[in-house]
Amino acid sequence: MARDKKATKTNAARLLDELGIEYSIGESEVDLSDLSAVTMAAKIGADPARVFKTLVARGDRSGVIMACIPADAELDLKALAQASGNKHVEMVHLKEVQPLTGYMRGGCSPLAGKKEYPVYIDETAVLHSTIFVSAGLRGVQLNLAPDDLLRAAKAAYAPIARNPETQQPY
């Protein structure tokens, strides 16, 4: 998967360059019938626990927020509400994602969007030396240290993911 940083330069990659953050960028084929993060993990040969998908939600107090969770996890809306200081959080409608973030489904990045929103990264990210997040285009991934993503996105770690089978924290 690893390709030269010059391969596809996205706004997210440019932000990391400006901040002096080390990363690698890579690309894989896109299947529009399956844009799941688990499929992306398989395509790049990475453990789904290291490939983080970015979801867009709305809190009753904070407004729009972003959540980064492992590919094979489910977002715990109650946990995200607690972490973000909201009483209630719900996912935004798919048709709102691009107008709000500037990113299409399957290519939503927590970095360099249309507007800066609060970002929450599932705390399991710290278990890995590097994680993958979307670079802002379908099929393009950034591989970077979790703490570097935290800094670049001005994010916070929180226990916001759960196992979809057991409903227990991820």
mmCIF file with all atom_site columns, C-alpha atoms in Angstrom, residues 83-161:
data_model
loop_
_atom_site.group_PDB
_atom_site.id
_atom_site.type_symbol
_atom_site.label_atom_id
_atom_site.label_alt_id
_atom_site.label_comp_id
_atom_site.label_asym_id
_atom_site.label_entity_id
_atom_site.label_seq_id
_atom_site.pdbx_PDB_ins_code
_atom_site.Cartn_x
_atom_site.Cartn_y
_atom_site.Cartn_z
_atom_site.occupancy
_atom_site.B_iso_or_equiv
_atom_site.pdbx_formal_charge
_atom_site.auth_seq_id
_atom_site.auth_comp_id
_atom_site.auth_asym_id
_atom_site.auth_atom_id
_atom_site.pdbx_PDB_model_num
ATOM 1  C CA . ALA A 1 83  ? -17.248 12.413 26.122 1.00 0.00 ? 83  ALA A CA 1
ATOM 2  C CA . SER A 1 84  ? -18.455 15.466 24.193 1.00 0.00 ? 84  SER A CA 1
ATOM 3  C CA . GLY A 1 85  ? -20.552 17.035 26.953 1.00 0.00 ? 85  GLY A CA 1
ATOM 4  C CA . ASN A 1 86  ? -23.869 16.323 25.272 1.00 0.00 ? 86  ASN A CA 1
ATOM 5  C CA . LYS A 1 87  ? -27.011 14.730 26.684 1.00 0.00 ? 87  LYS A CA 1
ATOM 6  C CA . HIS A 1 88  ? -27.856 13.168 23.324 1.00 0.00 ? 88  HIS A CA 1
ATOM 7  C CA . VAL A 1 89  ? -25.889 12.459 20.142 1.00 0.00 ? 89  VAL A CA 1
ATOM 8  C CA . GLU A 1 90  ? -27.180 11.092 16.855 1.00 0.00 ? 90  GLU A CA 1
ATOM 9  C CA . MET A 1 91  ? -25.583 10.301 13.535 1.00 0.00 ? 91  MET A CA 1
ATOM 10 C CA . VAL A 1 92  ? -26.050 12.951 10.862 1.00 0.00 ? 92  VAL A CA 1
ATOM 11 C CA . HIS A 1 93  ? -27.938 11.874 7.754  1.00 0.00 ? 93  HIS A CA 1
ATOM 12 C CA . LEU A 1 94  ? -25.669 10.615 4.994  1.00 0.00 ? 94  LEU A CA 1
ATOM 13 C CA . LYS A 1 95  ? -26.846 13.413 2.690  1.00 0.00 ? 95  LYS A CA 1
ATOM 14 C CA . GLU A 1 96  ? -25.471 15.943 5.230  1.00 0.00 ? 96  GLU A CA 1
ATOM 15 C CA . VAL A 1 97  ? -21.946 14.516 5.456  1.00 0.00 ? 97  VAL A CA 1
ATOM 16 C CA . GLN A 1 98  ? -20.544 16.140 2.312  1.00 0.00 ? 98  GLN A CA 1
ATOM 17 C CA . PRO A 1 99  ? -22.138 19.584 2.838  1.00 0.00 ? 99  PRO A CA 1
ATOM 18 C CA . LEU A 1 100 ? -20.894 19.623 6.455  1.00 0.00 ? 100 LEU A CA 1
ATOM 19 C CA . THR A 1 101 ? -17.387 18.227 5.964  1.00 0.00 ? 101 THR A CA 1
ATOM 20 C CA . GLY A 1 102 ? -16.562 18.557 2.282  1.00 0.00 ? 102 GLY A CA 1
ATOM 21 C CA . TYR A 1 103 ? -15.927 14.799 2.223  1.00 0.00 ? 103 TYR A CA 1
ATOM 22 C CA . MET A 1 104 ? -17.855 11.980 0.541  1.00 0.00 ? 104 MET A CA 1
ATOM 23 C CA . ARG A 1 105 ? -18.975 8.791  2.286  1.00 0.00 ? 105 ARG A CA 1
ATOM 24 C CA . GLY A 1 106 ? -16.036 6.385  2.258  1.00 0.00 ? 106 GLY A CA 1
ATOM 25 C CA . GLY A 1 107 ? -13.540 9.243  2.175  1.00 0.00 ? 107 GLY A CA 1
ATOM 26 C CA . CYS A 1 108 ? -14.324 11.283 5.281  1.00 0.00 ? 108 CYS A CA 1
ATOM 27 C CA . SER A 1 109 ? -11.212 12.440 7.112  1.00 0.00 ? 109 SER A CA 1
ATOM 28 C CA . PRO A 1 110 ? -10.983 13.933 10.607 1.00 0.00 ? 110 PRO A CA 1
ATOM 29 C CA . LEU A 1 111 ? -8.421  16.364 9.170  1.00 0.00 ? 111 LEU A CA 1
ATOM 30 C CA . ALA A 1 112 ? -8.690  19.502 7.025  1.00 0.00 ? 112 ALA A CA 1
ATOM 31 C CA . GLY A 1 113 ? -12.420 19.403 6.395  1.00 0.00 ? 113 GLY A CA 1
ATOM 32 C CA . LYS A 1 114 ? -14.637 22.222 5.233  1.00 0.00 ? 114 LYS A CA 1
ATOM 33 C CA . LYS A 1 115 ? -15.001 23.309 8.867  1.00 0.00 ? 115 LYS A CA 1
ATOM 34 C CA . GLU A 1 116 ? -13.171 22.369 12.053 1.00 0.00 ? 116 GLU A CA 1
ATOM 35 C CA . TYR A 1 117 ? -15.359 20.187 14.272 1.00 0.00 ? 117 TYR A CA 1
ATOM 36 C CA . PRO A 1 118 ? -14.532 18.566 17.618 1.00 0.00 ? 118 PRO A CA 1
ATOM 37 C CA . VAL A 1 119 ? -12.963 15.146 17.013 1.00 0.00 ? 119 VAL A CA 1
ATOM 38 C CA . TYR A 1 120 ? -13.024 12.174 19.391 1.00 0.00 ? 120 TYR A CA 1
ATOM 39 C CA . ILE A 1 121 ? -10.732 9.210  18.758 1.00 0.00 ? 121 ILE A CA 1
ATOM 40 C CA . ASP A 1 122 ? -11.473 5.879  20.385 1.00 0.00 ? 122 ASP A CA 1
ATOM 41 C CA . GLU A 1 123 ? -8.931  5.305  23.133 1.00 0.00 ? 123 GLU A CA 1
ATOM 42 C CA . THR A 1 124 ? -7.875  1.940  21.643 1.00 0.00 ? 124 THR A CA 1
ATOM 43 C CA . ALA A 1 125 ? -5.853  3.922  19.088 1.00 0.00 ? 125 ALA A CA 1
ATOM 44 C CA . VAL A 1 126 ? -3.051  4.216  21.652 1.00 0.00 ? 126 VAL A CA 1
ATOM 45 C CA . LEU A 1 127 ? -2.575  0.443  21.568 1.00 0.00 ? 127 LEU A CA 1
ATOM 46 C CA . HIS A 1 128 ? -0.962  0.790  18.121 1.00 0.00 ? 128 HIS A CA 1
ATOM 47 C CA . SER A 1 129 ? 2.234   2.504  17.019 1.00 0.00 ? 129 SER A CA 1
ATOM 48 C CA . THR A 1 130 ? 0.409   3.762  13.925 1.00 0.00 ? 130 THR A CA 1
ATOM 49 C CA . ILE A 1 131 ? -3.183  3.817  12.725 1.00 0.00 ? 131 ILE A CA 1
ATOM 50 C CA . PHE A 1 132 ? -4.835  4.483  9.384  1.00 0.00 ? 132 PHE A CA 1
ATOM 51 C CA . VAL A 1 133 ? -7.426  7.187  8.694  1.00 0.00 ? 133 VAL A CA 1
ATOM 52 C CA . SER A 1 134 ? -8.890  8.448  5.462  1.00 0.00 ? 134 SER A CA 1
ATOM 53 C CA . ALA A 1 135 ? -6.825  11.054 3.666  1.00 0.00 ? 135 ALA A CA 1
ATOM 54 C CA . GLY A 1 136 ? -10.030 12.663 2.415  1.00 0.00 ? 136 GLY A CA 1
ATOM 55 C CA . LEU A 1 137 ? -10.517 10.658 -0.775 1.00 0.00 ? 137 LEU A CA 1
ATOM 56 C CA . ARG A 1 138 ? -12.009 7.218  -1.241 1.00 0.00 ? 138 ARG A CA 1
ATOM 57 C CA . GLY A 1 139 ? -9.251  4.627  -1.359 1.00 0.00 ? 139 GLY A CA 1
ATOM 58 C CA . VAL A 1 140 ? -6.561  6.935  0.040  1.00 0.00 ? 140 VAL A CA 1
ATOM 59 C CA . GLN A 1 141 ? -5.322  6.311  3.583  1.00 0.00 ? 141 GLN A CA 1
ATOM 60 C CA . LEU A 1 142 ? -2.923  8.102  5.915  1.00 0.00 ? 142 LEU A CA 1
ATOM 61 C CA . ASN A 1 143 ? -0.800  5.984  8.265  1.00 0.00 ? 143 ASN A CA 1
ATOM 62 C CA . LEU A 1 144 ? 0.405   7.953  11.284 1.00 0.00 ? 144 LEU A CA 1
ATOM 63 C CA . ALA A 1 145 ? 0.985   7.762  15.025 1.00 0.00 ? 145 ALA A CA 1
ATOM 64 C CA . PRO A 1 146 ? -2.232  8.113  17.069 1.00 0.00 ? 146 PRO A CA 1
ATOM 65 C CA . ASP A 1 147 ? -0.813  10.994 19.117 1.00 0.00 ? 147 ASP A CA 1
ATOM 66 C CA . ASP A 1 148 ? 0.065   12.811 15.886 1.00 0.00 ? 148 ASP A CA 1
ATOM 67 C CA . LEU A 1 149 ? -3.522  12.420 14.681 1.00 0.00 ? 149 LEU A CA 1
ATOM 68 C CA . LEU A 1 150 ? -4.703  13.661 18.065 1.00 0.00 ? 150 LEU A CA 1
ATOM 69 C CA . ARG A 1 151 ? -2.561  16.777 17.734 1.00 0.00 ? 151 ARG A CA 1
ATOM 70 C CA . ALA A 1 152 ? -3.387  17.469 14.079 1.00 0.00 ? 152 ALA A CA 1
ATOM 71 C CA . ALA A 1 153 ? -7.144  17.071 14.611 1.00 0.00 ? 153 ALA A CA 1
ATOM 72 C CA . LYS A 1 154 ? -7.077  18.882 17.974 1.00 0.00 ? 154 LYS A CA 1
ATOM 73 C CA . ALA A 1 155 ? -8.881  15.768 19.167 1.00 0.00 ? 155 ALA A CA 1
ATOM 74 C CA . ALA A 1 156 ? -9.423  13.923 22.424 1.00 0.00 ? 156 ALA A CA 1
ATOM 75 C CA . TYR A 1 157 ? -9.232  10.231 23.246 1.00 0.00 ? 157 TYR A CA 1
ATOM 76 C CA . ALA A 1 158 ? -12.400 8.676  24.650 1.00 0.00 ? 158 ALA A CA 1
ATOM 77 C CA . PRO A 1 159 ? -13.913 5.194  25.072 1.00 0.00 ? 159 PRO A CA 1
ATOM 78 C CA . ILE A 1 160 ? -16.476 5.599  22.271 1.00 0.00 ? 160 ILE A CA 1
ATOM 79 C CA . ALA A 1 161 ? -16.351 2.267  20.404 1.00 0.00 ? 161 ALA A CA 1
#
